[in-house]
Coordinates of N, CA, C and O and ligand atoms in Angstrom, one line a residue:
M1 N 6.2 -5.3 -8.3 CA 6.5 -4.3 -9.4 C 8.0 -4.0 -9.4 O 8.6 -3.9 -8.3
N2 N 8.5 -3.8 -10.6 CA 9.9 -3.4 -10.7 C 10.2 -2.0 -10.0 O 9.5 -1.1 -10.4
S3 N 11.1 -1.9 -9.1 CA 11.3 -0.7 -8.5 C 11.8 0.4 -9.4 O 11.5 1.6 -9.2
A4 N 12.5 0.1 -10.5 CA 12.9 1.1 -11.5 C 11.7 1.8 -12.1 O 11.7 3.0 -12.2
Y5 N 10.7 1.0 -12.3 CA 9.5 1.6 -12.9 C 8.8 2.6 -11.9 O 8.4 3.7 -12.3
V6 N 8.8 2.3 -10.6 CA 8.3 3.2 -9.6 C 9.1 4.5 -9.6 O 8.5 5.6 -9.6
Y7 N 10.4 4.4 -9.6 CA 11.2 5.6 -9.5 C 11.1 6.4 -10.8 O 11.0 7.6 -10.7
L8 N 11.0 5.8 -11.9 CA 10.8 6.5 -13.2 C 9.5 7.3 -13.2 O 9.5 8.4 -13.7
Q9 N 8.5 6.7 -12.6 CA 7.2 7.4 -12.5 C 7.3 8.6 -11.5 O 6.9 9.7 -11.8
L10 N 8.0 8.4 -10.4 CA 8.2 9.5 -9.4 C 9.1 10.6 -9.9 O 8.8 11.8 -9.6
Y11 N 10.0 10.2 -10.7 CA 10.9 11.3 -11.3 C 10.1 12.3 -12.1 O 10.4 13.5 -12.1
K12 N 9.0 11.8 -12.7 CA 8.2 12.7 -13.5 C 7.5 13.9 -12.7 O 7.2 14.9 -13.2
L13 N 7.4 13.6 -11.4 CA 6.8 14.6 -10.5 C 7.7 15.9 -10.5 O 7.3 16.9 -10.1
F14 N 9.0 15.7 -10.9 CA 10.0 16.8 -10.8 C 10.5 17.2 -12.1 O 11.5 17.9 -12.1
D15 N 9.9 16.7 -13.2 CA 10.4 17.2 -14.5 C 10.1 18.7 -14.7 O 10.9 19.4 -15.3
K16 N 9.0 19.1 -14.2 CA 8.6 20.5 -14.4 C 8.5 21.3 -13.1 O 8.3 22.5 -13.1
V17 N 8.6 20.6 -12.0 CA 8.4 21.3 -10.7 C 9.8 21.3 -10.0 O 10.5 20.3 -9.8
T18 N 10.1 22.5 -9.5 CA 11.4 22.8 -8.9 C 11.2 23.5 -7.6 O 10.1 24.0 -7.4
P19 N 12.3 23.7 -6.8 CA 12.1 24.3 -5.4 C 11.4 25.7 -5.5 O 10.6 26.0 -4.6
L20 N 11.7 26.5 -6.5 CA 11.1 27.8 -6.7 C 10.6 27.9 -8.1 O 11.0 27.1 -9.0
K21 N 9.7 28.8 -8.4 CA 9.2 29.0 -9.7 C 10.3 29.5 -10.7 O 10.2 29.4 -11.9
V22 N 11.3 30.2 -10.1 CA 12.4 30.7 -10.9 C 13.5 29.7 -10.8 O 13.6 28.8 -9.9
D23 N 14.5 29.9 -11.7 CA 15.7 29.0 -11.7 C 16.6 29.3 -10.6 O 17.4 30.3 -10.7
C24 N 16.6 28.5 -9.5 CA 17.4 28.9 -8.3 C 18.9 28.7 -8.6 O 19.8 29.3 -7.9
G25 N 19.3 28.0 -9.7 CA 20.7 27.8 -10.0 C 21.4 29.1 -10.4 O 22.6 29.2 -10.2
K26 N 20.5 30.1 -10.7 CA 21.1 31.4 -11.1 C 21.6 32.2 -9.8 O 22.4 33.1 -9.9
L27 N 21.1 31.8 -8.6 CA 21.5 32.4 -7.4 C 22.9 32.0 -6.9 O 23.5 32.6 -6.2
C28 N 23.3 30.8 -7.4 CA 24.4 30.2 -6.7 C 25.3 29.5 -7.8 O 26.2 28.7 -7.4
E29 N 25.0 29.7 -9.1 CA 25.8 29.0 -10.1 C 25.8 27.5 -9.9 O 26.8 26.8 -9.9
R30 N 24.6 27.0 -9.5 CA 24.4 25.5 -9.4 C 25.4 24.9 -8.3 O 26.0 23.9 -8.6
A31 N 25.4 25.5 -7.2 CA 26.3 25.0 -6.1 C 26.1 23.6 -5.8 O 27.1 22.9 -5.4
C32 N 24.9 23.1 -5.9 CA 24.7 21.7 -5.5 C 25.2 20.7 -6.5 O 25.2 19.5 -6.2
C33 N 25.6 21.1 -7.6 CA 26.2 20.2 -8.6 C 27.7 20.4 -8.7 O 28.3 19.8 -9.7
K34 N 28.3 21.1 -7.8 CA 29.7 21.3 -7.9 C 30.4 20.6 -6.7 O 29.8 20.2 -5.8
G35 N 31.7 20.5 -6.8 CA 32.5 19.9 -5.7 C 33.1 18.5 -6.2 O 32.5 17.9 -7.0
D36 N 34.2 18.2 -5.6 CA 34.9 17.0 -6.1 C 34.2 15.8 -5.7 O 34.3 14.8 -6.3
D37 N 33.6 15.8 -4.5 CA 32.9 14.6 -4.0 C 31.4 14.8 -4.2 O 30.6 14.6 -3.2
C38 N 31.0 15.1 -5.4 CA 29.6 15.4 -5.6 C 28.8 14.0 -5.7 O 28.8 13.4 -6.8
G39 N 28.3 13.5 -4.6 CA 27.7 12.2 -4.6 C 26.3 12.3 -3.9 O 26.2 13.1 -2.9
M40 N 25.4 11.6 -4.4 CA 24.0 11.6 -3.8 C 23.6 10.1 -3.5 O 23.8 9.3 -4.4
Y41 N 23.1 9.9 -2.3 CA 22.6 8.6 -2.0 C 21.4 8.2 -3.0 O 20.6 9.0 -3.3
L42 N 21.4 6.9 -3.3 CA 20.2 6.4 -4.0 C 19.3 5.7 -3.0 O 19.8 5.1 -2.0
F43 N 18.0 5.8 -3.1 CA 17.1 5.2 -2.2 C 16.9 3.7 -2.6 O 17.3 3.3 -3.7
P44 N 16.4 2.9 -1.6 CA 16.4 1.5 -1.9 C 15.6 1.2 -3.2 O 14.5 1.7 -3.4
G45 N 16.2 0.4 -4.0 CA 15.6 0.0 -5.3 C 15.9 0.9 -6.4 O 15.7 0.6 -7.6
E46 N 16.4 2.2 -6.1 CA 16.7 3.2 -7.2 C 17.8 2.8 -8.0 O 17.9 3.2 -9.2
R47 N 18.8 2.0 -7.5 CA 19.9 1.6 -8.3 C 19.5 0.9 -9.6 O 20.2 1.0 -10.6
K48 N 18.4 0.2 -9.6 CA 17.9 -0.5 -10.8 C 17.7 0.5 -11.9 O 17.8 0.1 -13.1
V49 N 17.3 1.7 -11.6 CA 17.1 2.7 -12.7 C 18.4 2.9 -13.5 O 18.4 2.9 -14.7
F50 N 19.5 3.0 -12.7 CA 20.8 3.3 -13.3 C 21.4 2.1 -14.0 O 22.2 2.2 -14.9
N51 N 21.1 0.9 -13.4 CA 21.5 -0.4 -14.1 C 20.9 -0.4 -15.5 O 21.5 -0.9 -16.4
M52 N 19.7 0.1 -15.6 CA 18.9 0.1 -16.8 C 19.4 1.2 -17.8 O 19.6 1.0 -18.9
L53 N 19.5 2.4 -17.2 CA 19.8 3.6 -18.1 C 21.3 3.6 -18.5 O 21.6 4.2 -19.5
R54 N 22.2 3.1 -17.6 CA 23.6 3.1 -17.8 C 24.1 4.5 -18.2 O 24.6 4.7 -19.3
P55 N 23.9 5.5 -17.3 CA 24.3 6.9 -17.7 C 25.8 7.0 -17.9 O 26.6 6.3 -17.3
N56 N 26.2 7.9 -18.9 CA 27.6 8.1 -19.1 C 28.1 9.3 -18.3 O 29.3 9.7 -18.5
W57 N 27.3 9.9 -17.4 CA 27.7 11.0 -16.7 C 28.0 10.7 -15.2 O 28.4 11.7 -14.5
G58 N 27.9 9.5 -14.8 CA 28.2 9.2 -13.4 C 28.5 7.7 -13.2 O 28.4 6.9 -14.1
Y59 N 28.9 7.5 -11.9 CA 29.1 6.1 -11.6 C 28.6 5.9 -10.1 O 28.5 6.8 -9.3
I60 N 28.4 4.6 -9.8 CA 27.8 4.3 -8.5 C 28.8 3.4 -7.7 O 29.4 2.5 -8.2
E61 N 28.9 3.7 -6.4 CA 29.7 2.9 -5.5 C 28.8 2.6 -4.2 O 27.9 3.4 -4.0
N62 N 29.2 1.6 -3.5 CA 28.6 1.4 -2.2 C 29.2 2.3 -1.2 O 30.4 2.4 -1.1
S63 N 28.3 3.1 -0.5 CA 28.9 4.0 0.6 C 29.1 3.3 1.9 O 28.8 2.1 2.0
D64 N 29.7 4.0 2.8 CA 29.9 3.4 4.2 C 28.7 3.4 5.0 O 28.6 2.8 6.1
F65 N 27.7 4.1 4.5 CA 26.4 4.2 5.3 C 25.5 2.9 4.9 O 25.4 2.5 3.8
S66 N 25.0 2.3 6.0 CA 24.2 1.1 5.8 C 23.0 1.1 6.7 O 22.9 1.8 7.7
Y67 N 22.1 0.2 6.4 CA 20.9 0.0 7.3 C 20.7 -1.5 7.3 O 21.2 -2.3 6.5
T68 N 19.9 -2.0 8.3 CA 19.6 -3.4 8.5 C 18.2 -3.7 8.1 O 17.3 -3.0 8.6
Y69 N 18.0 -4.6 7.2 CA 16.7 -5.0 6.7 C 16.6 -6.5 6.6 O 17.5 -7.1 6.0
N70 N 15.6 -7.1 7.2 CA 15.5 -8.6 7.2 C 16.8 -9.2 7.7 O 17.3 -10.2 7.0
S71 N 17.3 -8.7 8.8 CA 18.6 -9.2 9.4 C 19.8 -9.1 8.4 O 20.8 -9.8 8.7
K72 N 19.7 -8.4 7.4 CA 20.8 -8.2 6.5 C 21.3 -6.8 6.5 O 20.5 -5.8 6.6
Q73 N 22.6 -6.6 6.5 CA 23.2 -5.3 6.5 C 23.3 -4.8 5.0 O 23.9 -5.6 4.2
K74 N 22.7 -3.7 4.7 CA 22.7 -3.3 3.3 C 23.4 -1.9 3.2 O 23.0 -0.9 3.8
S75 N 24.4 -1.9 2.3 CA 25.1 -0.7 2.1 C 24.3 0.2 1.1 O 23.7 -0.3 0.2
V76 N 24.3 1.5 1.4 CA 23.5 2.4 0.6 C 24.4 2.9 -0.6 O 25.5 3.4 -0.4
P77 N 23.9 2.7 -1.8 CA 24.6 3.1 -3.0 C 24.6 4.6 -3.1 O 23.7 5.3 -2.7
I78 N 25.7 5.1 -3.7 CA 25.8 6.6 -3.8 C 26.3 6.8 -5.3 O 27.1 6.0 -5.8
I79 N 25.6 7.8 -5.9 CA 26.0 8.0 -7.3 C 26.8 9.3 -7.4 O 26.5 10.3 -6.8
F80 N 28.0 9.2 -8.1 CA 28.9 10.3 -8.2 C 28.8 10.9 -9.7 O 28.6 10.1 -10.6
C81 N 28.8 12.2 -9.8 CA 28.8 12.8 -11.1 C 29.9 13.8 -11.2 O 30.5 14.2 -10.2
S82 N 30.1 14.3 -12.4 CA 31.1 15.3 -12.6 C 30.6 16.7 -12.6 O 31.3 17.7 -12.9
G83 N 29.3 16.8 -12.2 CA 28.7 18.2 -12.1 C 27.8 18.5 -13.3 O 27.2 19.5 -13.4
N84 N 27.7 17.5 -14.2 CA 26.8 17.6 -15.3 C 26.1 16.3 -15.5 O 26.7 15.3 -15.4
C85 N 24.8 16.3 -15.8 CA 24.1 15.1 -16.0 C 23.0 15.3 -17.0 O 22.7 16.5 -17.4
D86 N 22.4 14.3 -17.4 CA 21.1 14.4 -18.3 C 20.0 14.7 -17.3 O 19.7 13.9 -16.4
R87 N 19.4 15.9 -17.4 CA 18.4 16.3 -16.4 C 17.3 15.3 -16.2 O 16.8 15.1 -15.1
Y88 N 17.0 14.6 -17.2 CA 15.9 13.6 -17.1 C 16.3 12.3 -16.5 O 15.6 11.4 -16.3
Q89 N 17.6 12.2 -16.2 CA 18.1 11.0 -15.6 C 18.6 11.2 -14.1 O 19.1 10.3 -13.5
R90 N 18.5 12.5 -13.7 CA 19.0 12.7 -12.3 C 18.3 12.0 -11.3 O 17.1 11.8 -11.4
P91 N 19.0 11.6 -10.2 CA 18.4 10.7 -9.2 C 17.4 11.5 -8.3 O 17.4 12.8 -8.3
L92 N 16.6 10.8 -7.6 CA 15.5 11.4 -6.8 C 16.1 12.4 -5.8 O 15.6 13.5 -5.6
A93 N 17.3 12.1 -5.1 CA 17.8 13.0 -4.1 C 18.1 14.4 -4.7 O 18.0 15.4 -4.1
C94 N 18.6 14.4 -6.0 CA 18.9 15.7 -6.7 C 17.6 16.4 -7.0 O 17.5 17.6 -7.0
R95 N 16.5 15.7 -7.3 CA 15.3 16.3 -7.7 C 14.6 17.0 -6.5 O 13.8 17.9 -6.7
I96 N 14.8 16.4 -5.3 CA 14.1 17.0 -4.1 C 15.0 18.0 -3.3 O 14.6 18.6 -2.4
F97 N 16.3 18.1 -3.7 CA 17.2 18.9 -3.0 C 16.8 20.4 -3.0 O 16.3 20.8 -4.1
P98 N 16.8 21.2 -2.0 CA 17.5 20.9 -0.7 C 16.5 20.3 0.4 O 16.8 20.5 1.6
L99 N 15.4 19.7 0.0 CA 14.5 19.1 1.0 C 14.9 17.6 1.1 O 15.6 17.1 0.3
T100 N 14.4 17.0 2.2 CA 14.7 15.6 2.4 C 13.6 15.0 3.2 O 13.0 15.7 4.0
P101 N 13.4 13.7 3.1 CA 12.4 13.0 4.0 C 13.0 12.8 5.3 O 14.3 12.7 5.4
Y102 N 12.2 12.8 6.3 CA 12.7 12.6 7.7 C 11.6 11.9 8.5 O 10.4 12.4 8.5
I103 N 12.0 10.9 9.2 CA 11.0 10.2 10.1 C 11.3 10.6 11.6 O 12.4 10.5 12.0
D104 N 10.3 11.2 12.2 CA 10.6 11.8 13.5 C 10.4 10.7 14.6 O 10.2 9.5 14.3
E105 N 10.5 11.1 15.9 CA 10.6 10.2 17.0 C 9.3 9.4 17.1 O 9.2 8.4 17.8
T106 N 8.2 10.0 16.6 CA 6.9 9.3 16.7 C 6.7 8.3 15.5 O 5.6 7.7 15.3
G107 N 7.6 8.3 14.6 CA 7.5 7.4 13.4 C 6.8 8.1 12.2 O 6.5 7.5 11.2
T108 N 6.6 9.4 12.4 CA 5.8 10.2 11.3 C 6.8 10.7 10.2 O 7.9 11.2 10.6
L109 N 6.4 10.5 9.0 CA 7.2 10.9 7.9 C 7.0 12.4 7.6 O 5.8 12.8 7.5
K110 N 8.1 13.2 7.6 CA 8.0 14.6 7.3 C 8.9 15.0 6.2 O 9.8 14.2 5.9
I111 N 8.7 16.2 5.7 CA 9.7 16.7 4.7 C 10.3 17.9 5.4 O 9.6 18.8 5.8
I112 N 11.6 17.9 5.4 CA 12.3 19.0 6.1 C 13.4 19.6 5.1 O 13.8 18.9 4.1
T113 N 14.0 20.7 5.5 CA 15.2 21.2 4.8 C 16.3 20.3 5.2 O 16.5 20.0 6.4
D114 N 17.1 19.8 4.2 CA 18.2 18.9 4.6 C 19.3 19.7 5.3 O 19.8 20.7 4.7
P115 N 19.6 19.4 6.6 CA 20.6 20.2 7.3 C 21.9 20.2 6.6 O 22.7 21.1 6.8
R116 N 22.2 19.1 5.8 CA 23.5 19.1 5.2 C 23.6 20.1 4.0 O 24.7 20.4 3.6
A117 N 22.4 20.6 3.6 CA 22.4 21.5 2.5 C 22.7 22.9 2.9 O 23.0 23.8 2.1
K118 N 22.6 23.2 4.2 CA 22.7 24.6 4.7 C 24.0 25.2 4.5 O 24.1 26.4 4.4
A119 N 25.0 24.4 4.3 CA 26.4 25.0 4.1 C 26.5 25.5 2.7 O 27.4 26.4 2.5
L120 N 25.8 25.0 1.8 CA 26.0 25.5 0.4 C 24.8 26.1 -0.4 O 25.0 26.8 -1.3
C121 N 23.6 25.7 0.1 CA 22.5 26.1 -0.7 C 21.8 27.4 -0.2 O 21.4 27.4 1.0
P122 N 21.7 28.5 -1.0 CA 21.1 29.7 -0.4 C 19.6 29.5 0.0 O 19.2 30.2 0.9
L123 N 18.9 28.6 -0.7 CA 17.5 28.4 -0.3 C 17.5 27.7 1.1 O 16.7 28.1 2.0
A124 N 18.3 26.7 1.3 CA 18.4 26.0 2.5 C 18.8 26.9 3.7 O 18.3 26.7 4.8
K125 N 19.6 27.8 3.4 CA 20.1 28.7 4.4 C 19.0 29.7 4.8 O 19.0 30.1 6.0
T126 N 18.2 30.1 3.9 CA 17.3 31.3 4.2 C 15.8 31.0 4.3 O 15.0 31.7 4.9
L127 N 15.3 29.9 3.6 CA 13.9 29.7 3.5 C 13.3 28.8 4.6 O 13.9 27.8 4.9
D128 N 12.1 29.2 5.0 CA 11.4 28.3 5.9 C 10.7 27.3 4.9 O 10.5 27.6 3.7
I129 N 10.4 26.1 5.4 CA 9.9 25.0 4.6 C 8.6 25.5 3.8 O 8.4 25.2 2.7
S130 N 7.8 26.4 4.4 CA 6.6 26.9 3.8 C 6.8 27.9 2.7 O 5.9 28.2 1.9
E131 N 8.1 28.3 2.5 CA 8.4 29.3 1.4 C 8.8 28.6 0.1 O 9.0 29.3 -0.9
Y132 N 9.0 27.3 0.1 CA 9.3 26.6 -1.2 C 8.0 26.6 -2.0 O 6.9 26.8 -1.5
D133 N 8.2 26.4 -3.3 CA 7.0 26.3 -4.2 C 6.1 25.2 -3.7 O 6.5 24.1 -3.3
R134 N 4.8 25.6 -3.6 CA 3.9 24.7 -3.0 C 3.7 23.4 -3.7 O 3.6 22.3 -3.1
G135 N 3.8 23.4 -5.0 CA 3.7 22.2 -5.8 C 4.9 21.3 -5.6 O 4.8 20.1 -5.6
F136 N 6.1 21.9 -5.5 CA 7.3 21.2 -5.2 C 7.2 20.4 -3.9 O 7.4 19.2 -3.8
L137 N 6.8 21.2 -2.8 CA 6.7 20.6 -1.5 C 5.7 19.4 -1.5 O 5.9 18.4 -1.0
K138 N 4.6 19.7 -2.2 CA 3.5 18.7 -2.3 C 4.0 17.4 -3.0 O 3.8 16.3 -2.6
N139 N 4.8 17.6 -4.1 CA 5.3 16.4 -4.8 C 6.4 15.7 -4.1 O 6.5 14.5 -4.2
V140 N 7.2 16.4 -3.3 CA 8.2 15.7 -2.5 C 7.5 14.8 -1.5 O 7.8 13.6 -1.3
K141 N 6.4 15.4 -0.8 CA 5.7 14.6 0.2 C 5.0 13.4 -0.5 O 5.0 12.3 0.1
R142 N 4.4 13.7 -1.6 CA 3.7 12.6 -2.3 C 4.6 11.5 -2.7 O 4.3 10.3 -2.5
A143 N 5.8 11.8 -3.2 CA 6.8 10.8 -3.6 C 7.1 9.9 -2.4 O 7.2 8.7 -2.5
F144 N 7.4 10.5 -1.2 CA 7.8 9.7 -0.1 C 6.7 9.1 0.7 O 6.9 8.0 1.3
D145 N 5.5 9.6 0.6 CA 4.3 8.9 1.1 C 4.2 7.6 0.4 O 3.8 6.6 1.0
I146 N 4.4 7.6 -0.9 CA 4.3 6.4 -1.7 C 5.5 5.4 -1.4 O 5.3 4.3 -1.1
L147 N 6.7 6.0 -1.4 CA 7.9 5.1 -1.2 C 7.9 4.5 0.2 O 8.2 3.3 0.4
A148 N 7.4 5.3 1.2 CA 7.5 4.8 2.6 C 6.5 3.7 2.9 O 6.5 3.1 4.0
T149 N 5.6 3.4 2.0 CA 4.7 2.3 2.2 C 5.4 1.0 2.0 O 4.9 -0.1 2.4
N150 N 6.6 1.0 1.4 CA 7.5 -0.1 1.3 C 8.3 -0.3 2.5 O 9.0 0.6 3.0
D151 N 8.2 -1.5 3.1 CA 8.9 -1.7 4.4 C 10.4 -1.4 4.4 O 11.0 -0.8 5.3
E152 N 11.0 -1.8 3.3 CA 12.5 -1.6 3.2 C 12.8 -0.1 3.1 O 13.7 0.4 3.8
V153 N 12.0 0.6 2.3 CA 12.3 2.1 2.2 C 12.0 2.7 3.6 O 12.8 3.6 4.0
Y154 N 11.0 2.3 4.3 CA 10.7 2.9 5.6 C 11.9 2.7 6.5 O 12.3 3.6 7.3
T155 N 12.4 1.4 6.5 CA 13.5 1.1 7.4 C 14.7 1.9 7.1 O 15.4 2.4 7.9
F156 N 15.0 2.1 5.8 CA 16.1 2.9 5.3 C 15.9 4.3 5.8 O 16.8 5.0 6.4
L157 N 14.7 4.9 5.6 CA 14.4 6.3 6.0 C 14.6 6.5 7.5 O 15.1 7.6 7.9
D158 N 14.2 5.5 8.3 CA 14.4 5.6 9.7 C 15.9 5.7 10.1 O 16.3 6.6 10.9
T159 N 16.7 4.8 9.5 CA 18.1 4.9 9.8 C 18.8 6.2 9.3 O 19.6 6.8 10.0
Y160 N 18.3 6.6 8.1 CA 18.8 7.8 7.5 C 18.5 9.0 8.3 O 19.3 9.9 8.5
S161 N 17.3 9.0 8.9 CA 16.8 10.1 9.8 C 17.7 10.2 11.0 O 17.9 11.3 11.5
R162 N 18.1 9.1 11.5 CA 18.9 9.1 12.7 C 20.3 9.7 12.4 O 20.9 10.3 13.2
Q163 N 20.7 9.5 11.1 CA 22.0 10.1 10.7 C 21.8 11.6 10.6 O 22.6 12.4 11.0
L164 N 20.6 12.0 10.1 CA 20.3 13.5 9.9 C 20.2 14.1 11.3 O 20.6 15.3 11.5
D165 N 19.8 13.4 12.3 CA 19.7 13.9 13.7 C 21.0 14.5 14.1 O 21.1 15.5 14.9
E166 N 22.1 13.9 13.7 CA 23.4 14.3 14.1 C 23.7 15.7 13.6 O 24.4 16.5 14.2
Y167 N 23.1 16.0 12.4 CA 23.3 17.4 11.8 C 22.3 18.3 12.4 O 22.5 19.5 12.6
L168 N 21.0 17.8 12.7 CA 20.0 18.7 13.1 C 20.2 19.2 14.5 O 19.7 20.3 14.9
K169 N 21.1 18.6 15.3 CA 21.4 19.0 16.6 C 21.9 20.5 16.6 O 21.8 21.2 17.5
F170 N 22.5 20.9 15.4 CA 23.1 22.2 15.3 C 22.2 23.3 14.9 O 22.6 24.4 14.7
Y171 N 20.9 22.9 14.6 CA 20.0 23.9 14.1 C 18.7 23.9 15.0 O 18.3 22.9 15.6
N172 N 18.1 25.1 15.0 CA 16.9 25.2 15.8 C 15.7 24.8 15.0 O 15.8 24.4 13.8
S173 N 14.5 24.9 15.6 CA 13.3 24.3 14.9 C 13.0 25.1 13.6 O 12.3 24.6 12.7
K174 N 13.4 26.3 13.4 CA 13.2 27.1 12.2 C 14.3 26.8 11.2 O 14.3 27.4 10.1
G175 N 15.2 26.0 11.5 CA 16.3 25.7 10.6 C 17.5 26.6 10.7 O 18.5 26.4 10.0
G176 N 17.4 27.5 11.7 CA 18.6 28.4 11.9 C 19.7 27.7 12.7 O 19.3 26.8 13.5
L177 N 20.9 28.2 12.6 CA 22.0 27.6 13.3 C 21.8 28.0 14.8 O 21.5 29.1 15.1
L178 N 22.0 27.0 15.7 CA 21.8 27.3 17.1 C 22.9 28.2 17.6 O 24.0 28.1 17.1
Ligands
SF4_1 S1 22.3 24.9 -4.3 FE1 20.2 25.4 -3.8 S2 19.8 27.4 -4.8 FE2 21.6 26.5 -5.8 S3 20.8 25.3 -7.6 FE3 21.0 23.9 -5.8 S4 18.9 23.9 -4.9 FE4 19.1 25.8 -6.2
SF4_2 S1 23.5 14.1 -10.8 FE1 23.0 16.0 -11.9 S2 21.6 17.2 -10.6 FE2 22.6 15.6 -9.3 S3 24.5 16.6 -8.5 FE3 25.1 15.6 -10.4 S4 24.9 17.2 -12.0 FE4 23.7 17.9 -10.2

């Protein structure tokens, strides 16, 4: 199956479901969409969505972050935007922010608050994972339960989680700064 089709289906899980029932952008004037280096990683196969959509609000580059799959080194694409996009075209990482998938030391897929979000996002700074909208949390888990059945996505998520470990070292199990 074309991976673009899979991602476009998963995007729909987040068309109406957001981290809270209220517009959290009003708390912070959309802090997650600001900044000169506003870039989000694309998950394996997601680039095909943007090859197809050809958005006029962003561009894609290969990042320095890579993972090994089938003995090949694969650079992770990153999409940069100017802080405005077509909401219906935003990538998966933006749809799930400030949560992120994480594979723990036992190989189990979990959904956690992205430790990189804690510096800018009021939700990431203050909420326990259980305090997000239940439908949002459920859909994030559902999306990654589906994606992680693909070997390459799982391999990427494992490498990505080891990168997150470098940030998680600074936080306790509740997500607070140590
Ligand atoms: S930074 Fe956090 S609170 Fe602000 S819009 Fe983004 S997800 Fe919502
Ligand atoms: S792609 Fe859209 S949602 Fe994502 S950071 Fe840029 S403006 Fe925000």
